[in-house]
Amino acid sequence: MEIYSTALWHLQRESVLSALAQDLVELDKNSPEAWCAAGNCFSLQKDHDIAIKYFQRAVQ
């Protein structure tokens, strides 16, 4: 799923990526895939500080 979210980031599909991130966090807020998707979403929105926090959470 993290590969799909990264593909959406590359394609700049912000709304689809946002929906994916929300769904993944709702399904399992402790999964690294969810936080990777959320990080990609915030990165696409140019909110890099939050994106970095989410990527760090994904690798914990």
Coordinates of C-alpha atoms in Angstrom, one line a residue:
M1 CA 0.0 0.0 0.0
E2 CA 2.9 2.4 0.6
I3 CA 4.0 1.9 -3.0
Y4 CA 0.5 2.8 -4.2
S5 CA 0.5 5.9 -2.0
T6 CA 3.9 6.9 -3.3
A7 CA 2.6 6.4 -6.9
L8 CA -0.3 8.7 -6.1
W9 CA 2.2 11.2 -4.7
H10 CA 4.2 11.1 -7.9
L11 CA 1.0 11.6 -9.9
Q12 CA -0.1 14.4 -7.6
R13 CA -3.5 12.8 -7.0
E14 CA -4.1 14.7 -3.8
S15 CA -7.8 13.8 -3.2
V16 CA -7.2 10.1 -3.9
L17 CA -4.1 10.0 -1.7
S18 CA -5.9 11.8 1.1
A19 CA -8.8 9.4 1.0
L20 CA -6.4 6.4 1.0
A21 CA -4.5 7.8 4.0
Q22 CA -7.7 8.4 6.0
D23 CA -8.9 4.9 5.2
L24 CA -5.6 3.3 6.2
V25 CA -5.4 5.2 9.5
E26 CA -9.0 4.3 10.3
L27 CA -8.3 0.6 9.6
D28 CA -5.1 0.5 11.7
K29 CA -3.6 3.6 13.2
N30 CA -0.5 1.7 14.2
S31 CA 0.4 0.4 10.8
P32 CA 3.5 1.8 9.0
E33 CA 1.6 1.8 5.7
A34 CA -1.0 4.2 7.1
W35 CA 1.6 6.7 8.3
C36 CA 3.6 6.4 5.1
A37 CA 0.4 7.3 3.1
A38 CA -0.3 10.2 5.5
G39 CA 3.2 11.4 5.2
N40 CA 2.9 11.3 1.4
C41 CA -0.3 13.2 1.6
F42 CA 1.2 16.0 3.7
S43 CA 4.3 16.1 1.6
L44 CA 2.1 16.6 -1.5
Q45 CA 0.3 19.5 0.4
K46 CA 3.8 21.0 1.0
D47 CA 3.5 20.6 4.7
H48 CA 6.9 19.0 5.1
D49 CA 7.3 19.2 8.8
I50 CA 4.2 17.1 9.5
A51 CA 5.2 14.8 6.6
I52 CA 8.5 14.1 8.3
K53 CA 6.8 13.4 11.6
Y54 CA 4.5 10.9 9.9
F55 CA 7.4 9.2 8.1
Q56 CA 9.3 8.9 11.4
R57 CA 6.3 7.3 13.0
A58 CA 6.1 4.9 10.1
V59 CA 9.6 3.6 10.7
Q60 CA 9.3 3.3 14.5

